[in-house]
mmCIF file of C-alpha atoms and ligand atoms in Angstrom:
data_model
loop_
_atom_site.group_PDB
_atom_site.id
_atom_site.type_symbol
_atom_site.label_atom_id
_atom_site.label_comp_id
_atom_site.label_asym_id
_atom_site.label_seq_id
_atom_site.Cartn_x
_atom_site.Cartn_y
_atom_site.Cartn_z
ATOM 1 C CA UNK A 1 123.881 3.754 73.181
ATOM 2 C CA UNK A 2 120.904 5.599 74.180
ATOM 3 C CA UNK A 3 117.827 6.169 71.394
ATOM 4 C CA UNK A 4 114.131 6.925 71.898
ATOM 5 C CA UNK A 5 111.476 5.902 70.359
ATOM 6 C CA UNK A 6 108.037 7.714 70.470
ATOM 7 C CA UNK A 7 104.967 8.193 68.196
ATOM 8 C CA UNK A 8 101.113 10.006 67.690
ATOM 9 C CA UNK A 9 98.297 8.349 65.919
ATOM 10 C CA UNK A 10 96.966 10.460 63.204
ATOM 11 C CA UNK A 11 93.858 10.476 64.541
ATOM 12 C CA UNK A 12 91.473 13.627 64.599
ATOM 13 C CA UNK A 13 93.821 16.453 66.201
ATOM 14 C CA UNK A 14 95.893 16.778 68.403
ATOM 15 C CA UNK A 15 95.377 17.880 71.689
ATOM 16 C CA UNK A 16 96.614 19.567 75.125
ATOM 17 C CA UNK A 17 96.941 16.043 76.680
ATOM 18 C CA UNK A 18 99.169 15.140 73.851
ATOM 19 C CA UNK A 19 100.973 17.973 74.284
ATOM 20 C CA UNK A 20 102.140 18.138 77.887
ATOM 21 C CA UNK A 21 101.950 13.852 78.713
ATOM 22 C CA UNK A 22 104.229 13.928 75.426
ATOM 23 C CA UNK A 23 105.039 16.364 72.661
ATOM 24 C CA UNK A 24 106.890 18.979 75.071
ATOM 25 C CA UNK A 25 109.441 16.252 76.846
ATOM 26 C CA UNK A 26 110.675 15.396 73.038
ATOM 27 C CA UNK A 27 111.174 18.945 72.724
ATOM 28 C CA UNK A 28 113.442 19.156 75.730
ATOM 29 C CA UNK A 29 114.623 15.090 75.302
ATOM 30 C CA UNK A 30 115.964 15.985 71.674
ATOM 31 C CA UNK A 31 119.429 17.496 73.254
ATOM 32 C CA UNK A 32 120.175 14.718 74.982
ATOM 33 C CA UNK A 33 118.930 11.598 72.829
ATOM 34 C CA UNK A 34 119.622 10.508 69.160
ATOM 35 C CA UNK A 35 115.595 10.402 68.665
ATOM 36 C CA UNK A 36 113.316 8.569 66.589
ATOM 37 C CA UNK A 37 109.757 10.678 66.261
ATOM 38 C CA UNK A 38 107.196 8.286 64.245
ATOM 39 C CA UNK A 39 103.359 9.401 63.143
ATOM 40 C CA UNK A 40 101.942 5.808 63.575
ATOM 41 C CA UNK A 41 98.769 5.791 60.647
ATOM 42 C CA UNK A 42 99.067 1.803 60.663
ATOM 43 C CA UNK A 43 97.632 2.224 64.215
ATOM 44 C CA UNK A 44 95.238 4.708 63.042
ATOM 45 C CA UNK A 45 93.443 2.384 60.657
ATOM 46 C CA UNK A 46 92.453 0.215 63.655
ATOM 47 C CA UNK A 47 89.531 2.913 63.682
ATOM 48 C CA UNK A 48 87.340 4.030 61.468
ATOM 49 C CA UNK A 49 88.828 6.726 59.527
ATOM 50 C CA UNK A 50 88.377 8.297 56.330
ATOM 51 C CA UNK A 51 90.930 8.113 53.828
ATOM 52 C CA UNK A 52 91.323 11.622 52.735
ATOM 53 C CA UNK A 53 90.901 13.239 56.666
ATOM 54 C CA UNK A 54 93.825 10.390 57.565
ATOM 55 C CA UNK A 55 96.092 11.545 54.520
ATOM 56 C CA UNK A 56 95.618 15.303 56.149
ATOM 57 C CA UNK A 57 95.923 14.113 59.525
ATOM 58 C CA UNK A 58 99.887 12.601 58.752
ATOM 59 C CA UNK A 59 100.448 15.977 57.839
ATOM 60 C CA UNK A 60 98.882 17.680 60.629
ATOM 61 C CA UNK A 61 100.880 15.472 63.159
ATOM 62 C CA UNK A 62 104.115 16.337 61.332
ATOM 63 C CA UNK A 63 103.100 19.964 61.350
ATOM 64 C CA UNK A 64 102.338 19.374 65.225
ATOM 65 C CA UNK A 65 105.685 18.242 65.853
ATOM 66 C CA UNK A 66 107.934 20.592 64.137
ATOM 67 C CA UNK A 67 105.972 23.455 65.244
ATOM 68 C CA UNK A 68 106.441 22.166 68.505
ATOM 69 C CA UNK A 69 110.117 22.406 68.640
ATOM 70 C CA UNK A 70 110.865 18.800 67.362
ATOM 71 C CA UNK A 71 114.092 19.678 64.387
ATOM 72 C CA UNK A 72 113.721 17.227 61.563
ATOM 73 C CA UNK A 73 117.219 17.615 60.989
ATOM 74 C CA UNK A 74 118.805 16.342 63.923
ATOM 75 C CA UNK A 75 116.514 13.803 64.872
ATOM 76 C CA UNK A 76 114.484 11.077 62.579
ATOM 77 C CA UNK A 77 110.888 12.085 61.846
ATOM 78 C CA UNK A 78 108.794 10.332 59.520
ATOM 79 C CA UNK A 79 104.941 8.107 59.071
ATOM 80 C CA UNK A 80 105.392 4.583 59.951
ATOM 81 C CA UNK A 81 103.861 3.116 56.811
ATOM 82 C CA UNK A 82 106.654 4.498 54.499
ATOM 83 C CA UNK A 83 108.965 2.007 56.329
ATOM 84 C CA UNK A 84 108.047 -1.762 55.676
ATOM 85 C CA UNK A 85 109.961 -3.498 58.507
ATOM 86 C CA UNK A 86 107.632 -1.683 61.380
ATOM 87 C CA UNK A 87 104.669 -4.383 59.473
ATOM 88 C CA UNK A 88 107.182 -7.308 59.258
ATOM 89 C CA UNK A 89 108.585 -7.400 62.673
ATOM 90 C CA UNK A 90 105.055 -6.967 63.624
ATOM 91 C CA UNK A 91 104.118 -10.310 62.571
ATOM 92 C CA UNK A 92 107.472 -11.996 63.889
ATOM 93 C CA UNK A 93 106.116 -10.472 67.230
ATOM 94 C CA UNK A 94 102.580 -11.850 66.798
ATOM 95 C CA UNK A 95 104.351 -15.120 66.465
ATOM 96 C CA UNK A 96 105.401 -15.056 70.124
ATOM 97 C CA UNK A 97 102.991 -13.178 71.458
ATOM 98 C CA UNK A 98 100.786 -15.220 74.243
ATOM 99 C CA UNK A 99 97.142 -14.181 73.690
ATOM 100 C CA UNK A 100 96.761 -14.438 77.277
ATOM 101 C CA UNK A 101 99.133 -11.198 77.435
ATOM 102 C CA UNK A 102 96.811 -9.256 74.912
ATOM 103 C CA UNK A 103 93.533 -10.014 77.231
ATOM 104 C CA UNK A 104 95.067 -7.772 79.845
ATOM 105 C CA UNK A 105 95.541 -4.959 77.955
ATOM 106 C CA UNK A 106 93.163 -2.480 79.463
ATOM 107 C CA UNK A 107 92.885 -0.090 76.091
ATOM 108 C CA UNK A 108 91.669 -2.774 73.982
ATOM 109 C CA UNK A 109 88.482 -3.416 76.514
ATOM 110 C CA UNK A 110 87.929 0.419 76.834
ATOM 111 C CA UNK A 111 88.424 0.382 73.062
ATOM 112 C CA UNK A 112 86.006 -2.420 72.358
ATOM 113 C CA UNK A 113 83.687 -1.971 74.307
ATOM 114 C CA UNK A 114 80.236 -3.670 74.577
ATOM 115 C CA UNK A 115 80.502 -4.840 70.950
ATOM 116 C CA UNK A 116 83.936 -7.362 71.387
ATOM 117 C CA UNK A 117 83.153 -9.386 69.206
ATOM 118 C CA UNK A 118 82.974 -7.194 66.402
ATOM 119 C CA UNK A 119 85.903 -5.329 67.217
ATOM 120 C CA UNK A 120 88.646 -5.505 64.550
ATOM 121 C CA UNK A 121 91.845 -8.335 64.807
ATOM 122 C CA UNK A 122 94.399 -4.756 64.076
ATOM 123 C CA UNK A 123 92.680 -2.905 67.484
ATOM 124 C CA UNK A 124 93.405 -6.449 69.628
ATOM 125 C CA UNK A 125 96.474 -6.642 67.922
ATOM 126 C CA UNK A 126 98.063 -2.815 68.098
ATOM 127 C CA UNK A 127 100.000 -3.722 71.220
ATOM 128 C CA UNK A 128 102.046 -5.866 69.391
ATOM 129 C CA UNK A 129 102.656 -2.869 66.377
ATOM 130 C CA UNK A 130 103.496 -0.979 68.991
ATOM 131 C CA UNK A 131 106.177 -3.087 70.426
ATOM 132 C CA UNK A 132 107.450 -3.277 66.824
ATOM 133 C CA UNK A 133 108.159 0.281 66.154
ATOM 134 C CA UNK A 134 110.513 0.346 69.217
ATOM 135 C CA UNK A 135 112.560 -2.460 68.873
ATOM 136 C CA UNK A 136 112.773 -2.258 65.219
ATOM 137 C CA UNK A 137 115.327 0.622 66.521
ATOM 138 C CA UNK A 138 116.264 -1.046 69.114
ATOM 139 C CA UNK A 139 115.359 2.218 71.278
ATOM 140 C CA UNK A 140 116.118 2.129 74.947
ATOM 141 C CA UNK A 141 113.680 5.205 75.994
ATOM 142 C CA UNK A 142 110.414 6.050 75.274
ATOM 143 C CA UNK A 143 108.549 8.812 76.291
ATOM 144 C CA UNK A 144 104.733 8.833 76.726
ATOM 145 C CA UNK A 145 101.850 10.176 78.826
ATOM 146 C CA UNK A 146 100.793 7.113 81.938
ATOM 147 C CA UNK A 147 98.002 6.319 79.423
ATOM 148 C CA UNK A 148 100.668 3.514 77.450
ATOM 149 C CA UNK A 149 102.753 2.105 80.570
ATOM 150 C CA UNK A 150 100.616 -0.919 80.193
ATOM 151 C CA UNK A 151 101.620 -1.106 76.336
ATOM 152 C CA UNK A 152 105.239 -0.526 76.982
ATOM 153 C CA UNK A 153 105.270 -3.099 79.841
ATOM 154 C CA UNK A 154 104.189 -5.741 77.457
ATOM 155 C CA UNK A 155 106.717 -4.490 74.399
ATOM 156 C CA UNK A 156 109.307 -5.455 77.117
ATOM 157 C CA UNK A 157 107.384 -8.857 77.986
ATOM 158 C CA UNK A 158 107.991 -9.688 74.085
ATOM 159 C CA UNK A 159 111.452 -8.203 73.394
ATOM 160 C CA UNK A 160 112.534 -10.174 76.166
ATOM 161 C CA UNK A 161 110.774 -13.292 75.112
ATOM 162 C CA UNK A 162 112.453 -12.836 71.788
ATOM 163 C CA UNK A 163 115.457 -12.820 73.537
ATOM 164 C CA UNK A 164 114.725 -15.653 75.429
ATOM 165 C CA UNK A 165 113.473 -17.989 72.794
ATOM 166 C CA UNK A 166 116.490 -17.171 70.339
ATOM 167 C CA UNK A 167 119.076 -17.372 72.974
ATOM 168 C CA UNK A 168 120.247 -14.302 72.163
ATOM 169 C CA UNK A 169 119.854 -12.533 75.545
ATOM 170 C CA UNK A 170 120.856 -8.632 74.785
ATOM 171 C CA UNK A 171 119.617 -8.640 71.208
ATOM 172 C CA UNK A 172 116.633 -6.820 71.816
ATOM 173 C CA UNK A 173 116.935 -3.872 74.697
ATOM 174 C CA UNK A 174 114.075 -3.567 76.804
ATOM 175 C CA UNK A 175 112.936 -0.394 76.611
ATOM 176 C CA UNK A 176 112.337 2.086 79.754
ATOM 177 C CA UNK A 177 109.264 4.271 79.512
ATOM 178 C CA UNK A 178 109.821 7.945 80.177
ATOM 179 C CA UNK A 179 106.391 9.650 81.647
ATOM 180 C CA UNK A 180 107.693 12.850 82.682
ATOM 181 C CA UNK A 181 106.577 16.542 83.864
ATOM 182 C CA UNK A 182 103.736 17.751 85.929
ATOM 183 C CA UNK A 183 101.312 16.276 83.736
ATOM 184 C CA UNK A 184 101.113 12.861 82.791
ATOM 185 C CA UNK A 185 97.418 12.629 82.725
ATOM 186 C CA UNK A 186 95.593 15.536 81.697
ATOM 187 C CA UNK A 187 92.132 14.874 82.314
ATOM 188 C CA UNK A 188 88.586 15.733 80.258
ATOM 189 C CA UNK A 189 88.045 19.776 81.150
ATOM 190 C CA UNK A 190 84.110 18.831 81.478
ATOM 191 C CA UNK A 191 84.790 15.666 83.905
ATOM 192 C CA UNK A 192 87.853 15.643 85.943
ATOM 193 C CA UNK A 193 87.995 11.845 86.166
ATOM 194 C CA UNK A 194 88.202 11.165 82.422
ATOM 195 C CA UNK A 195 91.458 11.151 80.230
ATOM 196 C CA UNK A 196 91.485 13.929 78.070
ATOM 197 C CA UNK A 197 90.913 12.415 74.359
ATOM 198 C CA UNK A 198 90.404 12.864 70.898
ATOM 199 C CA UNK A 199 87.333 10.375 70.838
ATOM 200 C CA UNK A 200 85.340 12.372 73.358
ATOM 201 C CA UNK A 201 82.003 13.856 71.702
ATOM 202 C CA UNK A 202 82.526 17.216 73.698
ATOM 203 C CA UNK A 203 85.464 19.502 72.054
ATOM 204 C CA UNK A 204 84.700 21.219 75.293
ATOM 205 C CA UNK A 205 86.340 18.392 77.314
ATOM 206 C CA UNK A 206 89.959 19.280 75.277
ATOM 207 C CA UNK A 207 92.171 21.718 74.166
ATOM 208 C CA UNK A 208 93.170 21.215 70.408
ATOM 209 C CA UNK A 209 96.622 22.453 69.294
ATOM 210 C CA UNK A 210 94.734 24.264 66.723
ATOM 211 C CA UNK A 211 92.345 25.795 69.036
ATOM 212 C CA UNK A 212 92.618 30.054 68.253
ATOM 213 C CA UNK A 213 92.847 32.328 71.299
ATOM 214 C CA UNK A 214 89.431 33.110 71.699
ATOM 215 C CA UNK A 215 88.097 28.878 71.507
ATOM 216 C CA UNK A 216 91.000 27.920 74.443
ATOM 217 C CA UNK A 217 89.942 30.807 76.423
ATOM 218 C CA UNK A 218 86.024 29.692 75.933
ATOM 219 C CA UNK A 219 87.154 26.388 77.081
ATOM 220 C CA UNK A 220 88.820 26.877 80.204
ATOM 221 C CA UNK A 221 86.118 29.548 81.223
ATOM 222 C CA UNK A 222 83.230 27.008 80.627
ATOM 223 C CA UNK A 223 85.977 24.109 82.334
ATOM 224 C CA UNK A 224 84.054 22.178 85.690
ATOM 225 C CA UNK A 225 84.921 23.329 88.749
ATOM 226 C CA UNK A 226 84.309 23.142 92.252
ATOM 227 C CA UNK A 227 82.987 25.830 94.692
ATOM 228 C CA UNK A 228 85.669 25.973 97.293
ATOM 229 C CA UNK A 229 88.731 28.898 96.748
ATOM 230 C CA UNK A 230 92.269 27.066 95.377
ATOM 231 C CA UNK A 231 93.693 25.504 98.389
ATOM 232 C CA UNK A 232 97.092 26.197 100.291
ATOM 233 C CA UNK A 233 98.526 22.220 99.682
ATOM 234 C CA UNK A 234 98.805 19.626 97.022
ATOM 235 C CA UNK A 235 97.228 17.450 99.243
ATOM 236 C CA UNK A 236 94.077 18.959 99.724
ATOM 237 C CA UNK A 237 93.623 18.696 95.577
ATOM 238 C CA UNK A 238 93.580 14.747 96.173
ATOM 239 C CA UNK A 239 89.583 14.471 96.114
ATOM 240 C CA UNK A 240 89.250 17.646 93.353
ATOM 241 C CA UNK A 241 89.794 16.024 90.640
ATOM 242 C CA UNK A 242 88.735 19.388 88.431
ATOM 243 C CA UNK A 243 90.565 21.563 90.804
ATOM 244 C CA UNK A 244 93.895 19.232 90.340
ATOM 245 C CA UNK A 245 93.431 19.044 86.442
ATOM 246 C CA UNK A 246 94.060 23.007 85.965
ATOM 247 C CA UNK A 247 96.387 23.330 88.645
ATOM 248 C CA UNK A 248 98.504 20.211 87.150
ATOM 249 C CA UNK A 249 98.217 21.873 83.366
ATOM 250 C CA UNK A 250 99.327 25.203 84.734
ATOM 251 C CA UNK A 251 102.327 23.598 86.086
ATOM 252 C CA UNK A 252 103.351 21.884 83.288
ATOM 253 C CA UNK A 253 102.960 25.077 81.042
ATOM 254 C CA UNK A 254 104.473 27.377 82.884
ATOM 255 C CA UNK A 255 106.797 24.899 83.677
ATOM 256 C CA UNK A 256 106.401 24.490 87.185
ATOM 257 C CA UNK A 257 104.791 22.307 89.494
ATOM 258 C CA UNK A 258 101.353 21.751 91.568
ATOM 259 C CA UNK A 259 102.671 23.279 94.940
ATOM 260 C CA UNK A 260 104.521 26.689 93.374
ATOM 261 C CA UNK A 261 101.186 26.773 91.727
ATOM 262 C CA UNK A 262 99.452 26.541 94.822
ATOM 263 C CA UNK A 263 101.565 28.974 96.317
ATOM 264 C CA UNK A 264 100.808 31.936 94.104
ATOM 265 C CA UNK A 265 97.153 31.415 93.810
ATOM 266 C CA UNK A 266 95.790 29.750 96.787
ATOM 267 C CA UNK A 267 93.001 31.273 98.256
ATOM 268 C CA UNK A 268 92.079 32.749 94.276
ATOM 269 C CA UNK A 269 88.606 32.032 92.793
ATOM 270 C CA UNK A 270 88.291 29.616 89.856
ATOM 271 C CA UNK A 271 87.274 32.877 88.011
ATOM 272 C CA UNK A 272 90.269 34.462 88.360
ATOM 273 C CA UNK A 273 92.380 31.547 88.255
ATOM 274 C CA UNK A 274 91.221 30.626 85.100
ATOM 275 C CA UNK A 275 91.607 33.623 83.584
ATOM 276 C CA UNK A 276 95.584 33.443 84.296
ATOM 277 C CA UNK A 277 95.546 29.542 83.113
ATOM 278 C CA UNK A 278 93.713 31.603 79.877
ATOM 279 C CA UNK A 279 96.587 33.711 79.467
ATOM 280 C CA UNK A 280 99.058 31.472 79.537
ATOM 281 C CA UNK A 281 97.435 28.713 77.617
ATOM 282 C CA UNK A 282 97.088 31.194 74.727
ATOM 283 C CA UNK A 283 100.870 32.597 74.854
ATOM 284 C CA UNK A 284 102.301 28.719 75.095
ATOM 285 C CA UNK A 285 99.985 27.285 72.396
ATOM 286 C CA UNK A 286 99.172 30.365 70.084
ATOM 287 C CA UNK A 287 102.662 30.037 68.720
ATOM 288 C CA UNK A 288 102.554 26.273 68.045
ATOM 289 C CA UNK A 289 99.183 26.920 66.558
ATOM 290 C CA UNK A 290 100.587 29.741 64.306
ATOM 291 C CA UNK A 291 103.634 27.564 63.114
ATOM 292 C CA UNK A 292 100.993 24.600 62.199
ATOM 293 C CA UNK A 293 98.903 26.202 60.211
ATOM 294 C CA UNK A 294 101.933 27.990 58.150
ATOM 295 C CA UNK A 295 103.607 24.436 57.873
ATOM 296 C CA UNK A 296 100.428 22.936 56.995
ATOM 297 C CA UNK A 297 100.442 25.390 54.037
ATOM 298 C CA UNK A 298 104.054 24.020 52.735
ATOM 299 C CA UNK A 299 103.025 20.710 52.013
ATOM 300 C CA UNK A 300 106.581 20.557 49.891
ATOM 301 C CA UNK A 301 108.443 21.043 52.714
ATOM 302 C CA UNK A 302 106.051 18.487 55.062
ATOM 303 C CA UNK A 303 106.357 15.866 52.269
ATOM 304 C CA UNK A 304 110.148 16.257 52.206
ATOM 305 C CA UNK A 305 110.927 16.011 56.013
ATOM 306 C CA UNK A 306 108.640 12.753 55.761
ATOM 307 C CA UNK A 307 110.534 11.330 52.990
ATOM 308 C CA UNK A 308 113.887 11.698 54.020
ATOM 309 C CA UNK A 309 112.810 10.811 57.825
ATOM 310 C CA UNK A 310 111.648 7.454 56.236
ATOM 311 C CA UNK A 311 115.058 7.006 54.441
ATOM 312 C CA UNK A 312 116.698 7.611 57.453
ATOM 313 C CA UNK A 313 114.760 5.221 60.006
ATOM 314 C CA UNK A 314 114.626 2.791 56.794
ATOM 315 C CA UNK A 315 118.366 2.084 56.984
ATOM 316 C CA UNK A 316 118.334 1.236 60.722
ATOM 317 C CA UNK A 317 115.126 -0.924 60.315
ATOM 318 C CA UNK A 318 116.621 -3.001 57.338
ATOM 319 C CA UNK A 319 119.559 -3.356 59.290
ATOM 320 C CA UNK A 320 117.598 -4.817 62.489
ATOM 321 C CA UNK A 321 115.063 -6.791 60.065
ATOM 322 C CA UNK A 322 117.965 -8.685 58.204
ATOM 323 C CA UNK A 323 119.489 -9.638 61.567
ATOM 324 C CA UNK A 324 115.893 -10.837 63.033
ATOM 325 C CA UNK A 325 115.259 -13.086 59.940
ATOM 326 C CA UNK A 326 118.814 -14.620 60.432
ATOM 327 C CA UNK A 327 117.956 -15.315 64.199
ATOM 328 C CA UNK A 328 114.654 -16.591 63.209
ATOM 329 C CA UNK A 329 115.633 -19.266 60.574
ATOM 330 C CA UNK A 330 114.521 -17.336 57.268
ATOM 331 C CA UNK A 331 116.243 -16.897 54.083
ATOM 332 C CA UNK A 332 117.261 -13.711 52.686
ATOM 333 C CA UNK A 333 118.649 -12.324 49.370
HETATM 334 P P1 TYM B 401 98.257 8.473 71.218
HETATM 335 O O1 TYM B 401 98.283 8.876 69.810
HETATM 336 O O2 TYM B 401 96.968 8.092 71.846
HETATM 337 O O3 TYM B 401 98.873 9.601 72.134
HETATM 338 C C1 TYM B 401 100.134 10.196 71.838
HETATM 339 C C2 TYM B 401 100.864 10.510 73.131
HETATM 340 O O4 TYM B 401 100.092 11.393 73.937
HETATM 341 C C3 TYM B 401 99.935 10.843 75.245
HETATM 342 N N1 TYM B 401 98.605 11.213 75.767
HETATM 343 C C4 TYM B 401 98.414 11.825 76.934
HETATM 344 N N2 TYM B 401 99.262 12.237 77.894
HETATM 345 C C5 TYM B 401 98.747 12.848 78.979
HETATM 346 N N3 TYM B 401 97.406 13.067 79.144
HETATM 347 C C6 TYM B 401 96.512 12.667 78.222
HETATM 348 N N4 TYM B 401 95.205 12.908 78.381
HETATM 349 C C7 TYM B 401 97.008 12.015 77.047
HETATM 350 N N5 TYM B 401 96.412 11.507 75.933
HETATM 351 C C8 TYM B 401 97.411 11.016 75.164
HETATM 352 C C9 TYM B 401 100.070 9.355 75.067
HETATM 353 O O5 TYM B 401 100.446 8.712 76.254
HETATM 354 C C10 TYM B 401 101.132 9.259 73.988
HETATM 355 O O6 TYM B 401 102.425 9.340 74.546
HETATM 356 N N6 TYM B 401 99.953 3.800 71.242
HETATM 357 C C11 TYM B 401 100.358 5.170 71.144
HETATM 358 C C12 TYM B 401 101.098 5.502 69.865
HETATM 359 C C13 TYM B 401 102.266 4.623 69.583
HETATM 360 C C14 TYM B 401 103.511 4.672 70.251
HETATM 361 C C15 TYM B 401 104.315 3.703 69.595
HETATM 362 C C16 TYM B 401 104.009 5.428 71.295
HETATM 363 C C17 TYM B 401 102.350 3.678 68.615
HETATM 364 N N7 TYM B 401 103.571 3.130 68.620
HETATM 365 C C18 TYM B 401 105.611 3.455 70.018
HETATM 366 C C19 TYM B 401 105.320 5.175 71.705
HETATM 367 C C20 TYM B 401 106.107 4.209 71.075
HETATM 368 C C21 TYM B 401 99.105 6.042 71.184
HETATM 369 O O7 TYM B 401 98.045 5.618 70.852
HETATM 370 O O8 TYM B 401 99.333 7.321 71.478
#
């Protein structure tokens, strides 16, 4: 059986990047998956945060996600914390986790930065969460922007040396990521060759979901470019990073790709092309926007969907947690 797994931090908002690497393929992967849509706040206290803003921010992601398209009927939607085994299976994990495996993970230097040895045990340890939340399902699939290959390589590295160590060879799937659409790395609007993120200081370099008409199309306009006219080829984008970025988020919204982009407006000044990727922005994102900020105003019906998501993905995870203490020697009542 087929079941994905995927999550957001509840971290500041959310953004375009977010959005295109992630959001929109659970939208269209819903049909054809039983899915499994988590807001991961235990990974968003390996930050600083603020108790109040993160409390907000679980609902904002929820918001984010039904307004989306995501229906919290069909599939399982619900914040990680409410379910207890995603913490326990954690630690089981932690137990055969190599720490050699954790000093590759490129995230955690970025992360860290200068000040390592300050940095917090949870941030060095978050790959590990992360492999939890999966295989606590047992998902096969997991769709993500390119940003968490890395991560998902290693939550196959320790389902399978679960596996291995138990002796119990299919117990765990290892799960395939899914990075899919045009637009698997949307990059920083003021610097082409940085991820778009929520912890840059410029909310020029992003497009928040809950940006209003007027903000995206600010944005793009003030958005680095080069000099040079869009070119005929997808090729000829390689070394514009900036040029590649808009052409590669126009794709993905109008759901497209580079070259038909290319097509239509090669030869086109930035100023004109901009003011299409304007348009469109604002008629794929105004309605999400819209839906957010009425959902955000029924905190009933947010605090409901969450609830009954976490029953939901709390039966499966008891279900995998009493079988991983059996394999692993512990008693249970
Ligand atoms: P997070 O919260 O940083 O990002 C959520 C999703 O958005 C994608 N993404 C992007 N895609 C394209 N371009 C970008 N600039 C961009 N920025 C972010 C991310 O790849 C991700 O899919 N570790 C995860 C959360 C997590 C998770 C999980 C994901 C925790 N447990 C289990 C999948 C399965 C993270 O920090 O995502």
């Amino acid at each position: 059986m087929n079941r994905i797994f995927s999550g957001m931090q509840p971290t500041r908002q959310l953004h375009l990047g977010n959005y295109l690497g992630a959001l929109k393929n659970w939208v269209r992967l819903q049909d054809q998956f039983e899915a499994i849509f988590c807001v991961v706040d235990l990974h968003a206290l390996t930050i600083d945060h603020d108790p109040e803003t993160l409390r907000n921010n679980i609902r904002a992601v929820t918001a984010a996600y039904v307004a989306a398209g995501i229906d919290p009927e069909k599939n399982i939607l619900f914040n990680q914390s409410a379910v207890p085994g995603h913490a326990e299976l954690n630690w089981i994990f932690a137990c055969h986790t190599p720490l050699g495996w954790l000093n590759r993970m490129t995230q955690f230097k970025e992360k860290a930065g200068k000040h390592r040895e300050n940095a917090v045990l949870g941030l060095y340890a978050y790959p590990v969460l992360m492999a939890a939340d999966i295989l606590l399902y047992k998902a096969t699939h997991v769709p993500v922007g390119e940003d968490q290959k890395q991560h998902l390589e290693l939550a196959r590295d320790i389902g399978g040396a679960f596996n291995r160590y138990y002796k119990r060879d299919d117990f765990f799937p290892l799960p395939e990521p899914q990075i899919l659409g045009e637009a698997t790395r949307v990059m920083s609007l003021r610097d082409g060759t940085k991820k778009m993120s929520k912890s840059d200081e410029s909310d020029y370099s992003r497009i928040n979901l809950t940006d209003d008409a007027d903000t995206i199309a600010l944005k793009i306009r003030k958005a680095k470019t080069d000099p040079e006219p869009l070119p005929e080829t997808v090729e000829e984008l390689e070394k514009r990073p900036e040029a590649d970025n808009l052409v590669t988020i126009y794709a993905a919204l109008a759901d497209s790709s580079r070259s038909a982009v290319l097509a239509e407006h090669a030869g086109s000044q930035f100023s004109g092309f901009k003011s299409a990727l304007a348009d469109l922005a604002v008629a794929k994102l105004g309605p999400i926007a819209a839906e957010m900020k009425r959902l955000m105003d029924e905190r009933t019906e947010l605090d409901r969907i969450l609830q009954r998501g976490a029953e939901r993905a709390g039966a499966i995870a008891e279900k995998t947690m009493g079988e991983v203490k059996d394999i692993v020697g512990l008693l249970r009542y």
